[in-house]
């Protein structure tokens, strides 16, 4: 049985505004097993990146727990957090904005080693930086080059090397390829997969691209306006998506074959404000399968099959009906 490395329990993050609290992350739950990847997907503004920052305590949570290796890191002291930060790192979306333009490649990669006093002398530092550069596919001749002299792919390799410097167990990948060309995206994704296999890394992989999420993830959580609306293993998610929003996302994936006809689900209506979210289902105004109760009753994330969860009144009703029919058939056979 796989060991759970990180678990979010009723995690919340609200930002105070003049109009009231903005519900960026609103009571979400998920688990990530050691050595696996949870893909967190949803449209821009749904709270994906905020979730990644909250589980690392780059942003302080409003409520809930973040359990890492059996301990709630939200209760950690400053000294405990220093130890945790060696075990948990992040790769940012913009590879240029996340790098110090006044530092060379070797200085950027070696900075975590210097700050955390992991090296004894300059020779040792140079040796470890060179090893990290080789690990992520950066030529040694680039060690004294500055970020503005490199393309996006090499910049992101610098960010990945920096995240690996302290031998972490867990890395948040915050849309690490969305700012890169398609051909470079494939190289970076393959690199991250290779590193995960070789080093036993655990990822929270954040993206708005379902194709990338499918390629990288063991399990997938679909997020909408601060809530997780569906969660399951990647194969079940793509073969039999349950939530209407998940089906709409999957229908938007480009198909590289003109002969394949796919029904495109176009969502109508506006996304409600996260400052004053509606009392019922937050997807109600755009849902093509909405019922009357959806407007007033917020659906809970329910496990309708082993390892599969959905927050939808209509989905749960259909699942319950199917289960009733199956139970009746079993009784008839007996």
mmCIF file of C-alpha atoms in Angstrom:
data_model
loop_
_atom_site.group_PDB
_atom_site.id
_atom_site.type_symbol
_atom_site.label_atom_id
_atom_site.label_comp_id
_atom_site.label_asym_id
_atom_site.label_seq_id
_atom_site.Cartn_x
_atom_site.Cartn_y
_atom_site.Cartn_z
ATOM 1 C CA UNK A 1 0.000 0.000 0.000
ATOM 2 C CA UNK A 2 1.323 3.437 -0.985
ATOM 3 C CA UNK A 3 2.330 5.830 1.765
ATOM 4 C CA UNK A 4 0.587 9.215 1.842
ATOM 5 C CA UNK A 5 3.261 11.934 1.796
ATOM 6 C CA UNK A 6 1.049 15.029 1.798
ATOM 7 C CA UNK A 7 -2.612 15.520 2.692
ATOM 8 C CA UNK A 8 -4.767 18.641 2.651
ATOM 9 C CA UNK A 9 -7.665 18.559 5.114
ATOM 10 C CA UNK A 10 -10.482 21.121 4.830
ATOM 11 C CA UNK A 11 -7.912 23.592 3.508
ATOM 12 C CA UNK A 12 -9.045 27.206 3.144
ATOM 13 C CA UNK A 13 -7.437 30.419 1.966
ATOM 14 C CA UNK A 14 -9.429 33.666 1.973
ATOM 15 C CA UNK A 15 -8.066 37.061 0.961
ATOM 16 C CA UNK A 16 -9.667 40.049 2.657
ATOM 17 C CA UNK A 17 -10.960 42.739 0.283
ATOM 18 C CA UNK A 18 -13.070 45.863 0.722
ATOM 19 C CA UNK A 19 -16.092 43.915 -0.527
ATOM 20 C CA UNK A 20 -15.520 40.962 1.793
ATOM 21 C CA UNK A 21 -13.439 37.759 1.908
ATOM 22 C CA UNK A 22 -12.356 36.362 -1.461
ATOM 23 C CA UNK A 23 -12.723 32.560 -1.335
ATOM 24 C CA UNK A 24 -9.606 31.532 -3.280
ATOM 25 C CA UNK A 25 -9.419 28.031 -1.763
ATOM 26 C CA UNK A 26 -12.559 26.870 -0.009
ATOM 27 C CA UNK A 27 -12.534 23.713 2.091
ATOM 28 C CA UNK A 28 -10.669 21.301 -0.167
ATOM 29 C CA UNK A 29 -9.323 17.825 0.598
ATOM 30 C CA UNK A 30 -6.796 15.676 -1.268
ATOM 31 C CA UNK A 31 -3.939 13.209 -0.728
ATOM 32 C CA UNK A 32 -0.701 12.645 -2.629
ATOM 33 C CA UNK A 33 1.074 9.307 -2.290
ATOM 34 C CA UNK A 34 4.857 9.202 -2.050
ATOM 35 C CA UNK A 35 6.484 8.997 -5.486
ATOM 36 C CA UNK A 36 3.259 9.907 -7.324
ATOM 37 C CA UNK A 37 1.815 13.000 -9.008
ATOM 38 C CA UNK A 38 -1.504 14.695 -8.320
ATOM 39 C CA UNK A 39 -2.551 16.857 -11.243
ATOM 40 C CA UNK A 40 -4.561 19.932 -10.219
ATOM 41 C CA UNK A 41 -6.451 21.324 -13.203
ATOM 42 C CA UNK A 42 -8.932 24.125 -13.835
ATOM 43 C CA UNK A 43 -9.348 27.410 -15.647
ATOM 44 C CA UNK A 44 -7.458 30.573 -14.710
ATOM 45 C CA UNK A 45 -8.496 32.075 -11.381
ATOM 46 C CA UNK A 46 -9.921 28.882 -9.877
ATOM 47 C CA UNK A 47 -7.340 28.781 -7.045
ATOM 48 C CA UNK A 48 -4.806 26.237 -8.343
ATOM 49 C CA UNK A 49 -1.657 28.292 -7.793
ATOM 50 C CA UNK A 50 -2.942 29.558 -4.453
ATOM 51 C CA UNK A 51 -3.388 25.943 -3.356
ATOM 52 C CA UNK A 52 0.202 25.161 -4.288
ATOM 53 C CA UNK A 53 1.512 28.111 -2.315
ATOM 54 C CA UNK A 54 -0.648 27.358 0.727
ATOM 55 C CA UNK A 55 0.551 23.737 1.008
ATOM 56 C CA UNK A 56 4.124 25.093 1.098
ATOM 57 C CA UNK A 57 3.171 27.889 3.522
ATOM 58 C CA UNK A 58 4.324 30.540 1.077
ATOM 59 C CA UNK A 59 0.831 31.818 1.852
ATOM 60 C CA UNK A 60 -0.658 31.234 5.280
ATOM 61 C CA UNK A 61 -3.854 29.174 5.285
ATOM 62 C CA UNK A 62 -7.100 30.612 6.660
ATOM 63 C CA UNK A 63 -8.126 27.221 8.004
ATOM 64 C CA UNK A 64 -7.632 23.472 7.747
ATOM 65 C CA UNK A 65 -4.500 21.324 7.855
ATOM 66 C CA UNK A 66 -1.575 20.451 5.606
ATOM 67 C CA UNK A 67 -0.204 17.112 6.801
ATOM 68 C CA UNK A 68 3.304 16.256 5.567
ATOM 69 C CA UNK A 69 4.829 12.945 6.649
ATOM 70 C CA UNK A 70 2.171 12.684 9.361
ATOM 71 C CA UNK A 71 2.650 16.188 10.834
ATOM 72 C CA UNK A 72 0.576 19.335 10.369
ATOM 73 C CA UNK A 73 3.036 21.894 8.992
ATOM 74 C CA UNK A 74 0.639 24.758 9.794
ATOM 75 C CA UNK A 75 1.633 24.234 13.446
ATOM 76 C CA UNK A 76 5.370 24.274 12.708
ATOM 77 C CA UNK A 77 7.707 26.753 14.374
ATOM 78 C CA UNK A 78 10.138 28.881 12.375
ATOM 79 C CA UNK A 79 12.913 26.360 12.971
ATOM 80 C CA UNK A 80 10.730 23.437 11.894
ATOM 81 C CA UNK A 81 9.761 25.336 8.748
ATOM 82 C CA UNK A 82 13.440 25.687 7.797
ATOM 83 C CA UNK A 83 13.728 21.915 7.881
ATOM 84 C CA UNK A 84 10.461 21.504 5.955
ATOM 85 C CA UNK A 85 11.614 23.864 3.201
ATOM 86 C CA UNK A 86 14.533 21.563 2.483
ATOM 87 C CA UNK A 87 12.000 18.799 1.853
ATOM 88 C CA UNK A 88 9.486 20.815 -0.186
ATOM 89 C CA UNK A 89 10.260 23.076 -3.148
ATOM 90 C CA UNK A 90 8.463 24.821 -6.018
ATOM 91 C CA UNK A 91 9.039 25.377 -9.741
ATOM 92 C CA UNK A 92 7.331 28.584 -10.857
ATOM 93 C CA UNK A 93 5.302 29.261 -13.982
ATOM 94 C CA UNK A 94 7.412 32.083 -15.428
ATOM 95 C CA UNK A 95 11.026 30.882 -15.710
ATOM 96 C CA UNK A 96 12.345 34.421 -16.232
ATOM 97 C CA UNK A 97 10.496 36.248 -13.444
ATOM 98 C CA UNK A 98 11.485 33.549 -10.929
ATOM 99 C CA UNK A 99 15.234 33.984 -11.553
ATOM 100 C CA UNK A 100 17.427 36.790 -10.235
ATOM 101 C CA UNK A 101 18.684 38.660 -13.349
ATOM 102 C CA UNK A 102 21.815 39.808 -11.472
ATOM 103 C CA UNK A 103 22.968 36.281 -10.678
ATOM 104 C CA UNK A 104 24.656 33.817 -13.029
ATOM 105 C CA UNK A 105 23.367 30.297 -13.626
ATOM 106 C CA UNK A 106 25.817 28.748 -11.151
ATOM 107 C CA UNK A 107 25.011 31.363 -8.482
ATOM 108 C CA UNK A 108 21.244 30.785 -8.831
ATOM 109 C CA UNK A 109 21.533 27.000 -8.592
ATOM 110 C CA UNK A 110 24.046 27.144 -5.759
ATOM 111 C CA UNK A 111 22.142 29.718 -3.676
ATOM 112 C CA UNK A 112 20.034 27.165 -1.703
ATOM 113 C CA UNK A 113 23.217 25.255 -0.821
ATOM 114 C CA UNK A 114 24.897 28.418 0.445
ATOM 115 C CA UNK A 115 21.897 29.731 2.400
ATOM 116 C CA UNK A 116 21.320 26.375 4.098
ATOM 117 C CA UNK A 117 25.062 25.891 4.713
ATOM 118 C CA UNK A 118 25.211 22.576 2.857
ATOM 119 C CA UNK A 119 28.663 23.237 1.387
ATOM 120 C CA UNK A 120 32.022 23.690 3.083
ATOM 121 C CA UNK A 121 34.052 25.448 0.385
ATOM 122 C CA UNK A 122 33.882 26.896 -3.129
ATOM 123 C CA UNK A 123 35.291 23.758 -4.715
ATOM 124 C CA UNK A 124 32.553 21.611 -3.172
ATOM 125 C CA UNK A 125 29.924 24.148 -4.219
ATOM 126 C CA UNK A 126 31.155 24.191 -7.815
ATOM 127 C CA UNK A 127 31.172 20.383 -7.889
ATOM 128 C CA UNK A 128 27.564 20.120 -6.670
ATOM 129 C CA UNK A 129 26.326 22.886 -9.001
ATOM 130 C CA UNK A 130 27.995 21.159 -11.938
ATOM 131 C CA UNK A 131 26.290 17.889 -10.979
ATOM 132 C CA UNK A 132 22.873 19.603 -10.778
ATOM 133 C CA UNK A 133 23.398 21.266 -14.156
ATOM 134 C CA UNK A 134 24.262 17.919 -15.677
ATOM 135 C CA UNK A 135 21.175 16.339 -14.063
ATOM 136 C CA UNK A 136 18.798 18.799 -15.765
ATOM 137 C CA UNK A 137 20.653 18.918 -19.094
ATOM 138 C CA UNK A 138 22.451 22.266 -18.817
ATOM 139 C CA UNK A 139 25.868 22.461 -20.483
ATOM 140 C CA UNK A 140 28.787 23.333 -18.216
ATOM 141 C CA UNK A 141 29.680 26.288 -20.487
ATOM 142 C CA UNK A 142 26.505 28.050 -19.279
ATOM 143 C CA UNK A 143 27.559 28.308 -15.624
ATOM 144 C CA UNK A 144 28.613 31.977 -15.897
ATOM 145 C CA UNK A 145 25.760 33.001 -18.207
ATOM 146 C CA UNK A 146 22.869 35.200 -17.010
ATOM 147 C CA UNK A 147 19.140 34.350 -17.406
ATOM 148 C CA UNK A 148 18.442 37.009 -20.075
ATOM 149 C CA UNK A 149 20.969 35.310 -22.363
ATOM 150 C CA UNK A 150 19.025 32.026 -22.407
ATOM 151 C CA UNK A 151 15.785 30.756 -23.937
ATOM 152 C CA UNK A 152 12.730 29.773 -21.898
ATOM 153 C CA UNK A 153 13.544 26.055 -21.834
ATOM 154 C CA UNK A 154 17.016 26.567 -20.374
ATOM 155 C CA UNK A 155 15.664 29.077 -17.865
ATOM 156 C CA UNK A 156 13.143 26.543 -16.648
ATOM 157 C CA UNK A 157 15.901 23.928 -16.360
ATOM 158 C CA UNK A 158 17.694 26.366 -14.041
ATOM 159 C CA UNK A 159 14.543 26.590 -11.897
ATOM 160 C CA UNK A 160 14.278 22.806 -11.777
ATOM 161 C CA UNK A 161 17.961 22.436 -10.838
ATOM 162 C CA UNK A 162 17.526 24.998 -8.059
ATOM 163 C CA UNK A 163 14.512 23.090 -6.717
ATOM 164 C CA UNK A 164 16.575 19.870 -6.604
ATOM 165 C CA UNK A 165 19.588 21.397 -4.814
ATOM 166 C CA UNK A 166 18.489 20.346 -1.301
ATOM 167 C CA UNK A 167 17.248 16.843 -2.306
ATOM 168 C CA UNK A 168 13.544 17.477 -1.587
ATOM 169 C CA UNK A 169 10.856 14.817 -1.356
ATOM 170 C CA UNK A 170 8.032 17.019 -2.638
ATOM 171 C CA UNK A 171 7.882 19.635 -5.419
ATOM 172 C CA UNK A 172 4.983 21.880 -6.448
ATOM 173 C CA UNK A 173 5.082 22.288 -10.230
ATOM 174 C CA UNK A 174 3.121 25.511 -10.817
ATOM 175 C CA UNK A 175 2.290 25.449 -14.551
ATOM 176 C CA UNK A 176 5.983 24.888 -15.340
ATOM 177 C CA UNK A 177 5.542 24.572 -19.122
ATOM 178 C CA UNK A 178 2.677 26.968 -19.922
ATOM 179 C CA UNK A 179 5.099 29.785 -20.888
ATOM 180 C CA UNK A 180 7.185 27.552 -23.183
ATOM 181 C CA UNK A 181 6.971 26.558 -26.843
ATOM 182 C CA UNK A 182 5.263 23.219 -27.503
ATOM 183 C CA UNK A 183 8.477 21.430 -28.538
ATOM 184 C CA UNK A 184 10.264 22.702 -25.420
ATOM 185 C CA UNK A 185 7.287 21.692 -23.261
ATOM 186 C CA UNK A 186 7.773 18.050 -24.229
ATOM 187 C CA UNK A 187 11.464 18.175 -23.266
ATOM 188 C CA UNK A 188 10.738 19.679 -19.850
ATOM 189 C CA UNK A 189 7.888 17.255 -19.116
ATOM 190 C CA UNK A 190 10.052 14.274 -20.046
ATOM 191 C CA UNK A 191 12.836 15.637 -17.832
ATOM 192 C CA UNK A 192 10.484 15.947 -14.847
ATOM 193 C CA UNK A 193 9.204 12.407 -15.381
ATOM 194 C CA UNK A 194 12.757 11.075 -15.550
ATOM 195 C CA UNK A 195 13.747 12.930 -12.370
ATOM 196 C CA UNK A 196 10.699 11.558 -10.572
ATOM 197 C CA UNK A 197 11.578 7.974 -11.482
ATOM 198 C CA UNK A 198 15.253 8.319 -10.568
ATOM 199 C CA UNK A 199 14.854 10.345 -7.351
ATOM 200 C CA UNK A 200 11.467 9.130 -6.082
ATOM 201 C CA UNK A 201 10.012 12.653 -6.164
ATOM 202 C CA UNK A 202 6.400 13.496 -5.354
ATOM 203 C CA UNK A 203 4.671 16.221 -7.391
ATOM 204 C CA UNK A 204 1.674 18.487 -7.115
ATOM 205 C CA UNK A 205 1.417 19.373 -10.798
ATOM 206 C CA UNK A 206 -0.701 22.443 -11.537
ATOM 207 C CA UNK A 207 -1.940 23.167 -15.059
ATOM 208 C CA UNK A 208 -4.911 24.346 -17.111
ATOM 209 C CA UNK A 209 -4.006 21.916 -19.923
ATOM 210 C CA UNK A 210 -5.767 18.556 -19.612
ATOM 211 C CA UNK A 211 -3.409 16.962 -22.149
ATOM 212 C CA UNK A 212 -0.366 17.827 -20.038
ATOM 213 C CA UNK A 213 -2.163 16.738 -16.866
ATOM 214 C CA UNK A 214 -2.956 13.329 -18.383
ATOM 215 C CA UNK A 215 0.682 12.840 -19.397
ATOM 216 C CA UNK A 216 2.088 13.690 -15.960
ATOM 217 C CA UNK A 217 -0.443 12.547 -13.350
ATOM 218 C CA UNK A 218 -1.332 9.410 -11.441
ATOM 219 C CA UNK A 219 -4.438 11.090 -10.018
ATOM 220 C CA UNK A 220 -6.297 14.221 -11.097
ATOM 221 C CA UNK A 221 -8.285 16.800 -9.130
ATOM 222 C CA UNK A 222 -10.499 19.198 -11.085
ATOM 223 C CA UNK A 223 -10.934 22.597 -9.444
ATOM 224 C CA UNK A 224 -13.631 25.206 -10.037
ATOM 225 C CA UNK A 225 -13.858 28.526 -8.191
ATOM 226 C CA UNK A 226 -11.954 27.382 -5.109
ATOM 227 C CA UNK A 227 -13.587 23.929 -4.856
ATOM 228 C CA UNK A 228 -12.565 20.474 -6.044
ATOM 229 C CA UNK A 229 -15.484 19.173 -8.124
ATOM 230 C CA UNK A 230 -14.065 15.812 -9.221
ATOM 231 C CA UNK A 231 -11.088 13.638 -8.323
ATOM 232 C CA UNK A 232 -9.953 10.219 -9.518
ATOM 233 C CA UNK A 233 -7.132 8.318 -11.190
ATOM 234 C CA UNK A 234 -6.193 9.705 -14.611
ATOM 235 C CA UNK A 235 -7.496 6.715 -16.596
ATOM 236 C CA UNK A 236 -10.985 6.793 -15.077
ATOM 237 C CA UNK A 237 -11.111 10.576 -15.404
ATOM 238 C CA UNK A 238 -10.533 10.431 -19.159
ATOM 239 C CA UNK A 239 -12.606 7.307 -19.851
ATOM 240 C CA UNK A 240 -15.701 8.226 -17.839
ATOM 241 C CA UNK A 241 -15.700 11.840 -16.541
ATOM 242 C CA UNK A 242 -18.641 12.519 -14.230
ATOM 243 C CA UNK A 243 -18.899 16.236 -13.504
ATOM 244 C CA UNK A 244 -20.257 18.458 -16.321
ATOM 245 C CA UNK A 245 -17.316 20.824 -15.897
ATOM 246 C CA UNK A 246 -14.815 17.972 -16.291
ATOM 247 C CA UNK A 247 -16.577 16.847 -19.466
ATOM 248 C CA UNK A 248 -16.431 20.384 -20.843
ATOM 249 C CA UNK A 249 -12.684 20.579 -20.135
ATOM 250 C CA UNK A 250 -12.037 17.240 -21.827
ATOM 251 C CA UNK A 251 -14.063 18.221 -24.878
ATOM 252 C CA UNK A 252 -11.706 21.184 -25.403
ATOM 253 C CA UNK A 253 -8.585 19.009 -25.874
ATOM 254 C CA UNK A 254 -7.416 19.298 -29.507
ATOM 255 C CA UNK A 255 -7.524 16.051 -31.497
ATOM 256 C CA UNK A 256 -4.690 15.658 -34.068
ATOM 257 C CA UNK A 257 -6.965 13.786 -36.484
ATOM 258 C CA UNK A 258 -9.503 15.621 -38.638
ATOM 259 C CA UNK A 259 -11.510 12.418 -39.149
ATOM 260 C CA UNK A 260 -12.313 12.132 -35.446
ATOM 261 C CA UNK A 261 -15.483 14.026 -34.602
ATOM 262 C CA UNK A 262 -15.828 15.125 -31.000
ATOM 263 C CA UNK A 263 -18.778 16.914 -29.471
ATOM 264 C CA UNK A 264 -17.528 20.284 -28.220
ATOM 265 C CA UNK A 265 -19.229 21.429 -25.010
ATOM 266 C CA UNK A 266 -19.480 25.220 -24.964
ATOM 267 C CA UNK A 267 -20.114 26.611 -21.492
ATOM 268 C CA UNK A 268 -22.405 29.623 -21.374
ATOM 269 C CA UNK A 269 -22.912 32.165 -18.626
ATOM 270 C CA UNK A 270 -20.451 33.926 -16.325
ATOM 271 C CA UNK A 271 -18.223 32.640 -13.544
ATOM 272 C CA UNK A 272 -19.665 33.895 -10.218
ATOM 273 C CA UNK A 273 -17.616 36.187 -8.006
ATOM 274 C CA UNK A 274 -15.295 34.417 -5.530
ATOM 275 C CA UNK A 275 -15.970 37.283 -3.118
ATOM 276 C CA UNK A 276 -19.667 36.478 -2.842
ATOM 277 C CA UNK A 277 -19.986 32.891 -4.079
ATOM 278 C CA UNK A 278 -23.547 31.591 -4.538
ATOM 279 C CA UNK A 279 -25.048 29.451 -1.735
ATOM 280 C CA UNK A 280 -25.504 26.366 -3.907
ATOM 281 C CA UNK A 281 -23.311 24.804 -6.569
ATOM 282 C CA UNK A 282 -20.830 27.336 -7.913
ATOM 283 C CA UNK A 283 -21.134 25.835 -11.380
ATOM 284 C CA UNK A 284 -24.922 26.242 -11.422
ATOM 285 C CA UNK A 285 -25.053 29.272 -13.754
ATOM 286 C CA UNK A 286 -23.007 27.524 -16.459
ATOM 287 C CA UNK A 287 -24.146 23.924 -15.997
ATOM 288 C CA UNK A 288 -26.064 22.200 -18.812
ATOM 289 C CA UNK A 289 -27.416 19.520 -16.411
ATOM 290 C CA UNK A 290 -28.468 21.715 -13.483
ATOM 291 C CA UNK A 291 -31.432 20.879 -11.284
ATOM 292 C CA UNK A 292 -33.487 23.099 -8.989
ATOM 293 C CA UNK A 293 -31.723 21.914 -5.841
ATOM 294 C CA UNK A 294 -28.311 22.859 -7.289
ATOM 295 C CA UNK A 295 -29.135 26.550 -6.881
ATOM 296 C CA UNK A 296 -29.501 26.364 -3.101
ATOM 297 C CA UNK A 297 -27.616 23.267 -1.898
ATOM 298 C CA UNK A 298 -23.836 23.064 -2.241
ATOM 299 C CA UNK A 299 -22.931 19.481 -3.291
ATOM 300 C CA UNK A 300 -20.370 17.640 -1.193
ATOM 301 C CA UNK A 301 -17.422 15.760 -2.668
ATOM 302 C CA UNK A 302 -18.714 12.173 -2.427
ATOM 303 C CA UNK A 303 -16.832 8.936 -3.112
ATOM 304 C CA UNK A 304 -19.078 7.138 -5.612
ATOM 305 C CA UNK A 305 -16.527 4.408 -6.444
ATOM 306 C CA UNK A 306 -13.208 3.350 -4.871
ATOM 307 C CA UNK A 307 -10.823 6.290 -5.284
ATOM 308 C CA UNK A 308 -13.326 8.314 -7.331
ATOM 309 C CA UNK A 309 -15.004 11.461 -5.985
ATOM 310 C CA UNK A 310 -17.471 13.952 -7.455
ATOM 311 C CA UNK A 311 -19.353 16.991 -6.146
ATOM 312 C CA UNK A 312 -22.542 17.013 -8.225
ATOM 313 C CA UNK A 313 -26.161 16.375 -7.219
ATOM 314 C CA UNK A 314 -27.047 15.007 -10.652
ATOM 315 C CA UNK A 315 -24.006 12.692 -10.793
ATOM 316 C CA UNK A 316 -24.644 11.367 -7.293
ATOM 317 C CA UNK A 317 -28.326 10.809 -8.082
ATOM 318 C CA UNK A 318 -27.444 8.776 -11.187
ATOM 319 C CA UNK A 319 -24.776 6.836 -9.285
ATOM 320 C CA UNK A 320 -27.233 6.008 -6.506
ATOM 321 C CA UNK A 321 -29.813 4.851 -9.060
ATOM 322 C CA UNK A 322 -27.231 2.630 -10.785
ATOM 323 C CA UNK A 323 -26.168 1.148 -7.444
ATOM 324 C CA UNK A 324 -29.821 0.419 -6.554
ATOM 325 C CA UNK A 325 -30.406 -1.362 -9.868
ATOM 326 C CA UNK A 326 -27.196 -3.388 -9.436
ATOM 327 C CA UNK A 327 -28.174 -4.365 -5.891
ATOM 328 C CA UNK A 328 -31.629 -5.433 -7.080
ATOM 329 C CA UNK A 329 -30.084 -7.548 -9.823
ATOM 330 C CA UNK A 330 -27.793 -9.239 -7.304
ATOM 331 C CA UNK A 331 -30.748 -10.003 -5.023
ATOM 332 C CA UNK A 332 -32.694 -11.467 -7.969
ATOM 333 C CA UNK A 333 -29.800 -13.782 -8.833
ATOM 334 C CA UNK A 334 -29.627 -14.970 -5.226
#
